[in-house]
PDB file of C-alpha atoms in Angstrom:
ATOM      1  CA  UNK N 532     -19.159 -25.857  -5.621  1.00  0.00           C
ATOM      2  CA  UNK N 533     -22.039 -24.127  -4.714  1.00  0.00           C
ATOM      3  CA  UNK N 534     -21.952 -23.228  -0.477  1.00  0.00           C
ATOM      4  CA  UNK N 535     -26.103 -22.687  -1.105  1.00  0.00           C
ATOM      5  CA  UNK N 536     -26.591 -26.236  -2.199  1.00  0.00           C
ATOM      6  CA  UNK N 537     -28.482 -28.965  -0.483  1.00  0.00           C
ATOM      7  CA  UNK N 538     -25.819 -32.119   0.934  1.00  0.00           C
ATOM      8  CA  UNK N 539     -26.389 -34.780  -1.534  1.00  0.00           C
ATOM      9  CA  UNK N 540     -28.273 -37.589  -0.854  1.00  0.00           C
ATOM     10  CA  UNK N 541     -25.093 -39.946  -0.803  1.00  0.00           C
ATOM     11  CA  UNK N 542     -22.082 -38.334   0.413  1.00  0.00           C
ATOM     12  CA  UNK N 543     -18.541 -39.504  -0.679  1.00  0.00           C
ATOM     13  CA  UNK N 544     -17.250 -42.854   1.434  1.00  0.00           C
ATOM     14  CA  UNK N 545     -14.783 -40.619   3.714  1.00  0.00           C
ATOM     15  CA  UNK N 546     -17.125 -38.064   4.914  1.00  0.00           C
ATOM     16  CA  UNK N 547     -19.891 -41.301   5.820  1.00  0.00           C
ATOM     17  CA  UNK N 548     -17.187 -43.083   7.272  1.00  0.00           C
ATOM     18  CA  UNK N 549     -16.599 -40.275   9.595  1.00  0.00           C
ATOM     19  CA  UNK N 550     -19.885 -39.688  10.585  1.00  0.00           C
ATOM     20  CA  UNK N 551     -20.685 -43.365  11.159  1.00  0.00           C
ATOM     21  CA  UNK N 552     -17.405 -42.518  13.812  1.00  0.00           C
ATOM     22  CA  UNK N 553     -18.356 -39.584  15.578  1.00  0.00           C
ATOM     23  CA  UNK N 554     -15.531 -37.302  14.275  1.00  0.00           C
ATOM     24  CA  UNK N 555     -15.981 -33.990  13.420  1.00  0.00           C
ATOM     25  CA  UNK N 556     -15.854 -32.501  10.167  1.00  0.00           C
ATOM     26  CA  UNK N 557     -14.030 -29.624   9.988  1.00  0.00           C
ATOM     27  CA  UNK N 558     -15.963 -26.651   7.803  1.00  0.00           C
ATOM     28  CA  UNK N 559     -14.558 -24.400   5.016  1.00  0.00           C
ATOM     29  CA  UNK N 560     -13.285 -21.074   7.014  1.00  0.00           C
ATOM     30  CA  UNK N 561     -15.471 -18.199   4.966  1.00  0.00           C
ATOM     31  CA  UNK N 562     -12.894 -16.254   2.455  1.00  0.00           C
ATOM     32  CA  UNK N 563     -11.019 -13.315   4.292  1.00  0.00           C
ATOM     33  CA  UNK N 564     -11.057 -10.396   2.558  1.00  0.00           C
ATOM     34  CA  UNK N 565      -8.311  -7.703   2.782  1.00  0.00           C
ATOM     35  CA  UNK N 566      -8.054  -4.383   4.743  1.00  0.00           C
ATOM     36  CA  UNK N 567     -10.538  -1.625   3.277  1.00  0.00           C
ATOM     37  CA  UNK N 568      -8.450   0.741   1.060  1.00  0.00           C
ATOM     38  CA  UNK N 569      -6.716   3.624   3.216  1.00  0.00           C
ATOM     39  CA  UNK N 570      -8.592   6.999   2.960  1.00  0.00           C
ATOM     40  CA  UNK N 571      -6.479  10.039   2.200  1.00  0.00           C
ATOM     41  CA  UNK N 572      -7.058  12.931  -0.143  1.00  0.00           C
ATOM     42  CA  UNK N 573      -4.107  12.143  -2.179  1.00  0.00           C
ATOM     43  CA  UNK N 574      -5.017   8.679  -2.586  1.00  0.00           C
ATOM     44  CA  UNK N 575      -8.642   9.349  -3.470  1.00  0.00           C
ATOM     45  CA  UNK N 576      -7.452  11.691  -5.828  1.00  0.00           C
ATOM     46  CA  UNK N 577      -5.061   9.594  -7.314  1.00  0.00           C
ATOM     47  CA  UNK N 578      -7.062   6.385  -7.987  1.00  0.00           C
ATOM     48  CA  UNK N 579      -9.016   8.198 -10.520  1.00  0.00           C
ATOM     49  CA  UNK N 580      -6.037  10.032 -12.789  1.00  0.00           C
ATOM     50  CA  UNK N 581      -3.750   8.556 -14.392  1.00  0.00           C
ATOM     51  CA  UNK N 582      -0.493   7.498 -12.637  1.00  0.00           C
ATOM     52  CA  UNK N 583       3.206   6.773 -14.389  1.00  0.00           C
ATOM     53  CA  UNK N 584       5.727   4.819 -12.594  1.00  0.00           C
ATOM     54  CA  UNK N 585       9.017   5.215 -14.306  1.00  0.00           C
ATOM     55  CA  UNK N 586      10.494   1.911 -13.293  1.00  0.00           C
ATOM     56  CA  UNK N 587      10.317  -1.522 -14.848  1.00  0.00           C
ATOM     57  CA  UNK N 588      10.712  -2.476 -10.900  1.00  0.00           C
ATOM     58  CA  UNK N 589       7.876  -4.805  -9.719  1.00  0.00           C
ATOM     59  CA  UNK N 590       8.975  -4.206  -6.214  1.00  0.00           C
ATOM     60  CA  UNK N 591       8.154  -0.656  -6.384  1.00  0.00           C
ATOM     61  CA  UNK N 592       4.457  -1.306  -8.753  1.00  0.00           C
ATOM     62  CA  UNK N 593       3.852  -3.318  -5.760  1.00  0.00           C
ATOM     63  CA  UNK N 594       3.697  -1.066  -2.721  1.00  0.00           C
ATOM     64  CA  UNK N 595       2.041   1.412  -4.602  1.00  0.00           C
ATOM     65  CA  UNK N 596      -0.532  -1.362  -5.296  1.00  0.00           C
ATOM     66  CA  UNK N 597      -0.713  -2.156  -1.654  1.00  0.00           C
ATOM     67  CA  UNK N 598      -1.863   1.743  -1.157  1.00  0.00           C
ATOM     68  CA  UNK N 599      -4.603   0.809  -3.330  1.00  0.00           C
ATOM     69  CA  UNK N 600      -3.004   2.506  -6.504  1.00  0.00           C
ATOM     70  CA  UNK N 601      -3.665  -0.602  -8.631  1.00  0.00           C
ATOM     71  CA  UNK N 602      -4.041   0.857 -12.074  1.00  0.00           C
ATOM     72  CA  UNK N 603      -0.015   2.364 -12.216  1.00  0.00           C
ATOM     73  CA  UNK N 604       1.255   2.378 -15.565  1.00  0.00           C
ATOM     74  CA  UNK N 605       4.106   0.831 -15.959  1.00  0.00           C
ATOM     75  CA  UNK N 606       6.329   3.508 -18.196  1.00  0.00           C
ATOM     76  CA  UNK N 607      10.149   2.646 -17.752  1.00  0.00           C
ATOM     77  CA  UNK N 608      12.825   4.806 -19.027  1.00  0.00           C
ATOM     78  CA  UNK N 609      15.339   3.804 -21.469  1.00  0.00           C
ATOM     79  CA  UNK N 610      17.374   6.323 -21.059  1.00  0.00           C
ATOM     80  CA  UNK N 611      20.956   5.180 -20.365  1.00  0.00           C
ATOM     81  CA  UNK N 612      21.820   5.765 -16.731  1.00  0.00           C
ATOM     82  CA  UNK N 613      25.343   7.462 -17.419  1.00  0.00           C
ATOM     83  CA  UNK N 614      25.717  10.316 -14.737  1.00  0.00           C
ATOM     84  CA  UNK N 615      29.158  10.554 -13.784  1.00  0.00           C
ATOM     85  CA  UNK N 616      29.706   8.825 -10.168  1.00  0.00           C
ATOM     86  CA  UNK N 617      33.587  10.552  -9.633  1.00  0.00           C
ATOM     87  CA  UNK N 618      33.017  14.167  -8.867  1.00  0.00           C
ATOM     88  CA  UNK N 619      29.398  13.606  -6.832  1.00  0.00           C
ATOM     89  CA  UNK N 620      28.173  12.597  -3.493  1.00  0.00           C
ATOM     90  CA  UNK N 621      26.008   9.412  -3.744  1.00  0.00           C
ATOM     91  CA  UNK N 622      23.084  11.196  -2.402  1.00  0.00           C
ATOM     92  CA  UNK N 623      23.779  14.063  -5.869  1.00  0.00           C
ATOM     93  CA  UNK N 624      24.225  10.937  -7.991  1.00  0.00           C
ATOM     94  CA  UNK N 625      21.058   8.793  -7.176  1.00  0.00           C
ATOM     95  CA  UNK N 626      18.927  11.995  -7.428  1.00  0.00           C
ATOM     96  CA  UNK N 627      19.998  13.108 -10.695  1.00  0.00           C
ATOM     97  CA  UNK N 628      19.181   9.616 -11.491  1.00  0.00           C
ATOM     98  CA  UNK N 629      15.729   9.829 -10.858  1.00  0.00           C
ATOM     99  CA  UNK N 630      15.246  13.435 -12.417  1.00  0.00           C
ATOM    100  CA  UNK N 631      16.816  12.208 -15.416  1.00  0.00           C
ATOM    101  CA  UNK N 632      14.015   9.441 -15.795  1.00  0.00           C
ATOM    102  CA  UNK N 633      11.474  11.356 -14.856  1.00  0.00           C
ATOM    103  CA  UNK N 634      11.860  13.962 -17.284  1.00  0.00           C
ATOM    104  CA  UNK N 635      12.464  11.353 -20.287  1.00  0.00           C
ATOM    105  CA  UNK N 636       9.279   9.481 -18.869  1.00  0.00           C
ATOM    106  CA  UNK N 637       7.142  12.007 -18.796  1.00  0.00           C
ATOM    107  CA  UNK N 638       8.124  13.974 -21.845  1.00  0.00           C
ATOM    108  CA  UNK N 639       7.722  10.654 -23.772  1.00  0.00           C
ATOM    109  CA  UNK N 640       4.518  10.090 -22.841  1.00  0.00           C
ATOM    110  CA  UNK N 641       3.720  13.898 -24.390  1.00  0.00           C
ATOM    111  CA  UNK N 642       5.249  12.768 -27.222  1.00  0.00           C
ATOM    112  CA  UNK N 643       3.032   9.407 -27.404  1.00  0.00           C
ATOM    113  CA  UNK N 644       0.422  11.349 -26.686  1.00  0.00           C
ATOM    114  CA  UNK N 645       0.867  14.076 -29.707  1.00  0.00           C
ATOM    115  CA  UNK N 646       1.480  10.563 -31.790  1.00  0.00           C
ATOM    116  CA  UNK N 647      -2.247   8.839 -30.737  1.00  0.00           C
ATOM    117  CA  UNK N 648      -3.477  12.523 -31.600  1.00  0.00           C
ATOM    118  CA  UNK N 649      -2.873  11.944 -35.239  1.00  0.00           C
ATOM    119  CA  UNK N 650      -4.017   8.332 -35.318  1.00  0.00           C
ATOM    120  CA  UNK N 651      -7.693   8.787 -35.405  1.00  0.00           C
ATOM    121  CA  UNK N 652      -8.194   4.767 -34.692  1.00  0.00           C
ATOM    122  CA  UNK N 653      -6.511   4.770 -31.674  1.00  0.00           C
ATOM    123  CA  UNK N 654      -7.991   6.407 -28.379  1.00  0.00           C
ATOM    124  CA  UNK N 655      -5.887   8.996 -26.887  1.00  0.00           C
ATOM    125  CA  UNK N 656      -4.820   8.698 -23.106  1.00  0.00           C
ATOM    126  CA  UNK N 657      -5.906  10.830 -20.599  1.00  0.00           C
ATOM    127  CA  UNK N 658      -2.601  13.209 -19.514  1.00  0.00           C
ATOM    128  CA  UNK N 659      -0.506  12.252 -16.800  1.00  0.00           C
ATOM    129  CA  UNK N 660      -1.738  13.276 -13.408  1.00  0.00           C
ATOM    130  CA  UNK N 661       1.473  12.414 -11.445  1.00  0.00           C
ATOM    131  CA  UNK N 662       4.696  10.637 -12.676  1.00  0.00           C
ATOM    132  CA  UNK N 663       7.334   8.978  -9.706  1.00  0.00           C
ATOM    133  CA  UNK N 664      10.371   7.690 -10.662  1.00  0.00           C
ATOM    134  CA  UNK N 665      12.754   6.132  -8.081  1.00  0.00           C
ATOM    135  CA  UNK N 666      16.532   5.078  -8.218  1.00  0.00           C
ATOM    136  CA  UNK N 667      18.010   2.878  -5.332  1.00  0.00           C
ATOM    137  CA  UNK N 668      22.201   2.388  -5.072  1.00  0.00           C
ATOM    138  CA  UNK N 669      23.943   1.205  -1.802  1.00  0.00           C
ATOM    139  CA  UNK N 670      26.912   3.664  -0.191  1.00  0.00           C
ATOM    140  CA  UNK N 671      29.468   1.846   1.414  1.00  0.00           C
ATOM    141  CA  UNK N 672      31.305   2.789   4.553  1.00  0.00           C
ATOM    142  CA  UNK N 673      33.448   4.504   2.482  1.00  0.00           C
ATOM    143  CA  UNK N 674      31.195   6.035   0.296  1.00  0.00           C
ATOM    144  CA  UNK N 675      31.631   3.705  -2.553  1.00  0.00           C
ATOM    145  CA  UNK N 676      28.594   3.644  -4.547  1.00  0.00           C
ATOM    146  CA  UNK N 677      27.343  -0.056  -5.339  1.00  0.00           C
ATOM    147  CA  UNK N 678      24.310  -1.341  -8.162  1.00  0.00           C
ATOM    148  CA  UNK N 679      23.447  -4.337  -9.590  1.00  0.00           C
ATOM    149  CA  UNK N 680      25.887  -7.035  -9.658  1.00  0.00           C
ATOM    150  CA  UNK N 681      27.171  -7.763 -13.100  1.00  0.00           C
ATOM    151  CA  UNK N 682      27.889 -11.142 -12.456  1.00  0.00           C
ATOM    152  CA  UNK N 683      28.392 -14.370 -10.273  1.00  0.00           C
ATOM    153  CA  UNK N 684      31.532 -13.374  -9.045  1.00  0.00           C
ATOM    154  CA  UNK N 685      31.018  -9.771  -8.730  1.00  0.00           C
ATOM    155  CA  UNK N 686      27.729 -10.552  -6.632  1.00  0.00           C
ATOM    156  CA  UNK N 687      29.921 -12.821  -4.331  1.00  0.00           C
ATOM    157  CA  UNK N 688      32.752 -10.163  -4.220  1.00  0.00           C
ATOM    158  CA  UNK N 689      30.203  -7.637  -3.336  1.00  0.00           C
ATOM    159  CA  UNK N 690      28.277  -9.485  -0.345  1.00  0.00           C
ATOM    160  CA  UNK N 691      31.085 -10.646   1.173  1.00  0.00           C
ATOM    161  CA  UNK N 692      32.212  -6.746   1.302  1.00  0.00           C
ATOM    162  CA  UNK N 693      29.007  -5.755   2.399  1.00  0.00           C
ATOM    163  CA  UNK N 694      29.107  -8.508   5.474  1.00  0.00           C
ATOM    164  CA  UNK N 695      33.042  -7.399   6.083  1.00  0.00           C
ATOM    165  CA  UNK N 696      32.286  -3.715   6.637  1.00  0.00           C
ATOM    166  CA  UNK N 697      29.361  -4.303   8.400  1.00  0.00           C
ATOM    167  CA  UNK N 698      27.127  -1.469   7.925  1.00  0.00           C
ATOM    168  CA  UNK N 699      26.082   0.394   4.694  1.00  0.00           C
ATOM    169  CA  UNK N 700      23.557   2.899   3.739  1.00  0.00           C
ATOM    170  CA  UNK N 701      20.740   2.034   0.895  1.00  0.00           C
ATOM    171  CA  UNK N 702      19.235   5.758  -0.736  1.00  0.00           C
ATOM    172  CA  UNK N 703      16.752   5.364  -2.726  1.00  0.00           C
ATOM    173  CA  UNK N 704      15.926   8.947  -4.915  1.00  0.00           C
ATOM    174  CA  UNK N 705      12.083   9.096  -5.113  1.00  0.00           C
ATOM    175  CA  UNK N 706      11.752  12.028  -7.548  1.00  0.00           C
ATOM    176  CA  UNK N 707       7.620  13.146  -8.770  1.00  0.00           C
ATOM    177  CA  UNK N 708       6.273  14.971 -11.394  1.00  0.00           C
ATOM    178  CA  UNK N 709       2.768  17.030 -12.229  1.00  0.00           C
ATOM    179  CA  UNK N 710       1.688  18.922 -14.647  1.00  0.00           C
ATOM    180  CA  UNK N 711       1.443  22.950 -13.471  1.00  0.00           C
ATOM    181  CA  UNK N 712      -2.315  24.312 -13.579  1.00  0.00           C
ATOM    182  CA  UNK N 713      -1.702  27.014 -15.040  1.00  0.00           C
ATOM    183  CA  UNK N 714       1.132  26.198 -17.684  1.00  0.00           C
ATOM    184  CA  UNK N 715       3.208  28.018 -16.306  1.00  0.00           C
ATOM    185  CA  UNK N 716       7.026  27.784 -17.213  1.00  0.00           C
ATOM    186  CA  UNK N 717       8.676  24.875 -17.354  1.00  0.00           C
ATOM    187  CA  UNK N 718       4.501  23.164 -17.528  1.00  0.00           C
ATOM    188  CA  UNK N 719       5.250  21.217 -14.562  1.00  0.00           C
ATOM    189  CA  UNK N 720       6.173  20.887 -11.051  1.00  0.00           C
ATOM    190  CA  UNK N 721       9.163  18.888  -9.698  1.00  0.00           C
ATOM    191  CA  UNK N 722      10.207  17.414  -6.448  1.00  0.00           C
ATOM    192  CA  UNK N 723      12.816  15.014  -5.389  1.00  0.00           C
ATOM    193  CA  UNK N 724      13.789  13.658  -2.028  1.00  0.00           C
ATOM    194  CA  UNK N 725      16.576  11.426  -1.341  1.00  0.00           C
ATOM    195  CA  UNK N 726      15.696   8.931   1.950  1.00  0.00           C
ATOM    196  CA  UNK N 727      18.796   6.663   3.947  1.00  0.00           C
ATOM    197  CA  UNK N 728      18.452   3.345   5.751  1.00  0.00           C
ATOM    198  CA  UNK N 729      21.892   1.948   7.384  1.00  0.00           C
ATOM    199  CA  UNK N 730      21.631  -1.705   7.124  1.00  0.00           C
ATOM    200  CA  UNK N 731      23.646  -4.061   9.424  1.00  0.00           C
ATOM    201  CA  UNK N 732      24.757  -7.437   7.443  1.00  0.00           C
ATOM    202  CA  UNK N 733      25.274 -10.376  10.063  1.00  0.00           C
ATOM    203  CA  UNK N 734      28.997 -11.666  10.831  1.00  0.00           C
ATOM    204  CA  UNK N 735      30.878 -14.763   9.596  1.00  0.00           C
ATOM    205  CA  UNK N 736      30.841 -15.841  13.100  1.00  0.00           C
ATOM    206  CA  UNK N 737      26.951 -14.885  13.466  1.00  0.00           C
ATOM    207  CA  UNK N 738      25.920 -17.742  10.626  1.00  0.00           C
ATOM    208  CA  UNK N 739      27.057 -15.527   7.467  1.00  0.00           C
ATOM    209  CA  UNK N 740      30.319 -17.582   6.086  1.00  0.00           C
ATOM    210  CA  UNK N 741      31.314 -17.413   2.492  1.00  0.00           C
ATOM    211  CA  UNK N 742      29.546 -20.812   1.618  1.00  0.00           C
ATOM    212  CA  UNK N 743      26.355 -19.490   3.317  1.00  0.00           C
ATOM    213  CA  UNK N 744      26.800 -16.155   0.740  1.00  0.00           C
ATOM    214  CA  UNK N 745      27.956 -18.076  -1.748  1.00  0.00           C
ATOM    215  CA  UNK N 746      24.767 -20.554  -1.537  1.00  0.00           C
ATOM    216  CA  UNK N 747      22.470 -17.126  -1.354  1.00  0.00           C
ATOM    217  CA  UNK N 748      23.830 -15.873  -4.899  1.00  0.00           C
ATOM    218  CA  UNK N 749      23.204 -19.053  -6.039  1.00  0.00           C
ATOM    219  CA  UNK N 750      19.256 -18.939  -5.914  1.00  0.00           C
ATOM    220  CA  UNK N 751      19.663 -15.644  -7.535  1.00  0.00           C
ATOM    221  CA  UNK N 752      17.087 -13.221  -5.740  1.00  0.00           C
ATOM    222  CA  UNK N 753      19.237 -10.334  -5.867  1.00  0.00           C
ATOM    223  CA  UNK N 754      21.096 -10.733  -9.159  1.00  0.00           C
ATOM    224  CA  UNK N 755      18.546  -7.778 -10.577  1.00  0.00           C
ATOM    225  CA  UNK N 756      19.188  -5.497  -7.059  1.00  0.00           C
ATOM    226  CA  UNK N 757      21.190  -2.953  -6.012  1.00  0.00           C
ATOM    227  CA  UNK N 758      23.818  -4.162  -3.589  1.00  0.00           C
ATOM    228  CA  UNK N 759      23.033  -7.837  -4.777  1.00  0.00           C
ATOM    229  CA  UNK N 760      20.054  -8.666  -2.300  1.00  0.00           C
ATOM    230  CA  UNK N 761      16.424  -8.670  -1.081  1.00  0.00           C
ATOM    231  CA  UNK N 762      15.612  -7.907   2.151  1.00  0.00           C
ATOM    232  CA  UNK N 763      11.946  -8.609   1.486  1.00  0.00           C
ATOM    233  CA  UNK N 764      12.896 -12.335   0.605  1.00  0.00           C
ATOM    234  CA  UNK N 765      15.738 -14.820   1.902  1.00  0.00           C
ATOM    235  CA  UNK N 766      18.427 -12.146   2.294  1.00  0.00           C
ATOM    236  CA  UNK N 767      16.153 -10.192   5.192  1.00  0.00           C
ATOM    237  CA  UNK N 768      16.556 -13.915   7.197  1.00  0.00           C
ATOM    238  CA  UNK N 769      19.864 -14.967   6.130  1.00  0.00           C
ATOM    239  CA  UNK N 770      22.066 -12.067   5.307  1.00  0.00           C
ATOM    240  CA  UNK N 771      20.779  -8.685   7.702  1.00  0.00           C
ATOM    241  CA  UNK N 772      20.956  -8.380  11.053  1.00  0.00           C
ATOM    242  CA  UNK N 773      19.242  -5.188  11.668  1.00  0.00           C
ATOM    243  CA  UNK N 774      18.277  -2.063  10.003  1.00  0.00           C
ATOM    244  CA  UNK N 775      17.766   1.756  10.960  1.00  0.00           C
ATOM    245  CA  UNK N 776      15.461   3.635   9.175  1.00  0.00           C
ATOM    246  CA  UNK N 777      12.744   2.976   6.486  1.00  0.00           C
ATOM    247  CA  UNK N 778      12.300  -0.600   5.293  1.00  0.00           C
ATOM    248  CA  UNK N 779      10.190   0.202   2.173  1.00  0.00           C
ATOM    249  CA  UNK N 780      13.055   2.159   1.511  1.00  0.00           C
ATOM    250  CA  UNK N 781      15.404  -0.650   0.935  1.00  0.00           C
ATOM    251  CA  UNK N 782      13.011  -2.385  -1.245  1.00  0.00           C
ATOM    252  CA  UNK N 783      13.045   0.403  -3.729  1.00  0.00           C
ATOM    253  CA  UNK N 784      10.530   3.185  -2.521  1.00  0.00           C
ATOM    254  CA  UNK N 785      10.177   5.089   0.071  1.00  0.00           C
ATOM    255  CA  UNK N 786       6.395   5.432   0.397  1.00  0.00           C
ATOM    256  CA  UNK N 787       5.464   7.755   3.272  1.00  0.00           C
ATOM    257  CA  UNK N 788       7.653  10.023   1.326  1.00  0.00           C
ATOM    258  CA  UNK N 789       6.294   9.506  -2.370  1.00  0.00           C
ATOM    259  CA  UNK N 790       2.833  10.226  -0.747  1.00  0.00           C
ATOM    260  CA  UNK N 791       4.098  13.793   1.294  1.00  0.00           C
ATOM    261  CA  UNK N 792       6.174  14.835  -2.266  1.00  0.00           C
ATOM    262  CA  UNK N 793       2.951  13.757  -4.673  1.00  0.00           C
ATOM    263  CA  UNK N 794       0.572  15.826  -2.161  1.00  0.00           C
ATOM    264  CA  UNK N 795       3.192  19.174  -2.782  1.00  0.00           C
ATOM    265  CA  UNK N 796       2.952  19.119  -6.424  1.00  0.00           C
ATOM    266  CA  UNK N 797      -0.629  18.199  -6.953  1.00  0.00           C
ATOM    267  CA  UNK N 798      -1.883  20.512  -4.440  1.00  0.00           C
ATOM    268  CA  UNK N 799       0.254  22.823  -3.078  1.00  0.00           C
ATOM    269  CA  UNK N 800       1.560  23.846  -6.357  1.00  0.00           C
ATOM    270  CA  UNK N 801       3.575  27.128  -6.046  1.00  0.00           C
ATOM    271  CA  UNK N 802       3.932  27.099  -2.452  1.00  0.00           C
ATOM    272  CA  UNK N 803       7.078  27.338  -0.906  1.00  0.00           C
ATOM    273  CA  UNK N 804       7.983  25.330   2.292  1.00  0.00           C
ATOM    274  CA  UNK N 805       7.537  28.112   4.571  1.00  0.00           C
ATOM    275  CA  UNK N 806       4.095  28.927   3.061  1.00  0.00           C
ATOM    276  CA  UNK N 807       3.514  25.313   3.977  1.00  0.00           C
ATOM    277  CA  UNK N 808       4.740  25.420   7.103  1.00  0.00           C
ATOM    278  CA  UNK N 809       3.187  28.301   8.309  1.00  0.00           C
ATOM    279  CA  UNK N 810       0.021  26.833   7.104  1.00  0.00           C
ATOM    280  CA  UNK N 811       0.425  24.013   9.178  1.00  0.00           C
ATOM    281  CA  UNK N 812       1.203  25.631  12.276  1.00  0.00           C
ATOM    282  CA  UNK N 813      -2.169  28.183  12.018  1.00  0.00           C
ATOM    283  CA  UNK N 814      -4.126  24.532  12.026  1.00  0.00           C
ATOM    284  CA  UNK N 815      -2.373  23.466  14.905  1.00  0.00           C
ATOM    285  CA  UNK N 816      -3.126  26.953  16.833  1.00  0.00           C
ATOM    286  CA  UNK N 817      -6.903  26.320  15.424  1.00  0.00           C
ATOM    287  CA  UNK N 818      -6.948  22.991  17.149  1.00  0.00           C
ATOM    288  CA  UNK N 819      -5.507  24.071  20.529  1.00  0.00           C
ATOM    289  CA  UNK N 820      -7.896  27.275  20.363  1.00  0.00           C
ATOM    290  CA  UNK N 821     -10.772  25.001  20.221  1.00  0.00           C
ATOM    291  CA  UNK N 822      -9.612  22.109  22.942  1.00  0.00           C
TER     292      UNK N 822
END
């Protein structure tokens, strides 16, 4: 309907009726529209390059969208996710993780690229500007490491642990990727950060009992998650009590952190972390100086 257009000349029967009884019609609100995109350098920068996001994880597509990153390709590894869990800490083992995508992500998309080369009737894609690749796992009390349920029972067995010991830790590696100005050996620069949230699961006695668990798996929001839930759905109401730390985190990517690691490779490429945190600190002086 057009909002510009004249009232016709005979209304429908319920808005006459109402007038003929003195009650008010209530208007259409005007359509809200969402916060203006956040302004940062990396951002800005970002938005017009070409951005991989080694996950098939919509979760993760989805807070970079919220940073106004909306054109992420989605570029998921398939490479099998067989690092050895015995002889590492959890934090070692989810980080390899994500450096193991990220360099089969990004070295298949060279190789797509070198492919779409050679095919004259297909346009070749612009190189990658940054690739991120993430891995999440929960670390029990006892440092078990914890995925993806691989079934019914198994996603039962594994709440009701979770809700038993109480507390737990969810790391999610965020690992990033660009290519090196100058070429320089290996071509690209790397960093990887592993970030911790404890999470507190609710008691038995608190309203978590087995059938309320067993009712949870049921509508099966966190058969595809790592430690069998979603705190950004049902299980942040029904199954967590409280958390400590990052909350983006436990959905699958630390973002504050993605942003700070993305901003080192792309441009502070070479520079150690002293250089960059002597760099900081003359700013600082500059600022005082000047108040």
């Amino acid at each position: 309907m057009d909002p510009t257009a004249p009232e016709p000349e005979n209304p429908p029967a319920y808005i006459a009726a109402a007038r003929r009884h003195g009650i008010p019609l209530r208007q259409s609100a005007p359509i809200r529209r969402g916060p203006m995109p956040l302004q940062l350098p990396i951002l800005e920068h970002l938005r017009t390059k070409r951005v991989l996001l080694a996950s098939a994880s919509p979760r993760r597509k989805a807070l970079l969208n919220q940073l106004g990153l909306n054109d992420v390709e989605i570029f998921p590894s398939d490479k099998p996710e067989d690092v050895e869990k015995g002889k590492i800490t959890p934090e070692e083992y989810v980080a390899e993780t994500a450096r193991r995508k990220i360099l089969h992500v990004y070295k298949q998309a060279l190789m797509q690229q070198e492919e779409d080369e050679k095919n004259k009737n297909v346009e070749k894609p612009d190189d990658p500007a940054l690739v991120i690749s993430a891995d999440t796992i929960i670390a029990t009390r006892s440092g078990r490491i914890l995925e993806k349920p691989r079934d019914e029972q198994d996603h039962i067995r594994m709440l009701k642990h979770l809700r038993d010991t109480r507390v737990h830790r969810v790391l999610t590696a965020v690992c990033v990727l660009a290519p090196k100005d100058n070429a320089a050996h290996p071509g690209y620069e790397l960093e990887t950060h592993v970030e911790a949230t404890e999470v507190y699961f609710a008691q038995a006695r608190d309203g978590l009992p087995d059938d309320v668990i067993e009712a949870y798996v049921k509508t099966r929001e966190g058969a595809d998650k790592a430690g069998g839930y979603a705190i950004q759905g049902i299980a942040g109401m029904v199954l967590v009590d409280k958390i400590e730390g990052s909350v983006d985190n436990v959905i699958g990517l630390p973002v504050r952190k993605t942003l700070q690691l993305a901003e080192k490779v792309i441009f502070k490429q070479g520079m150690e972390e002293d250089d960059i945190g002597s760099d900081e600190e003359d700013e600082e002086d500059e600022e005082q100086y000047h108040d």
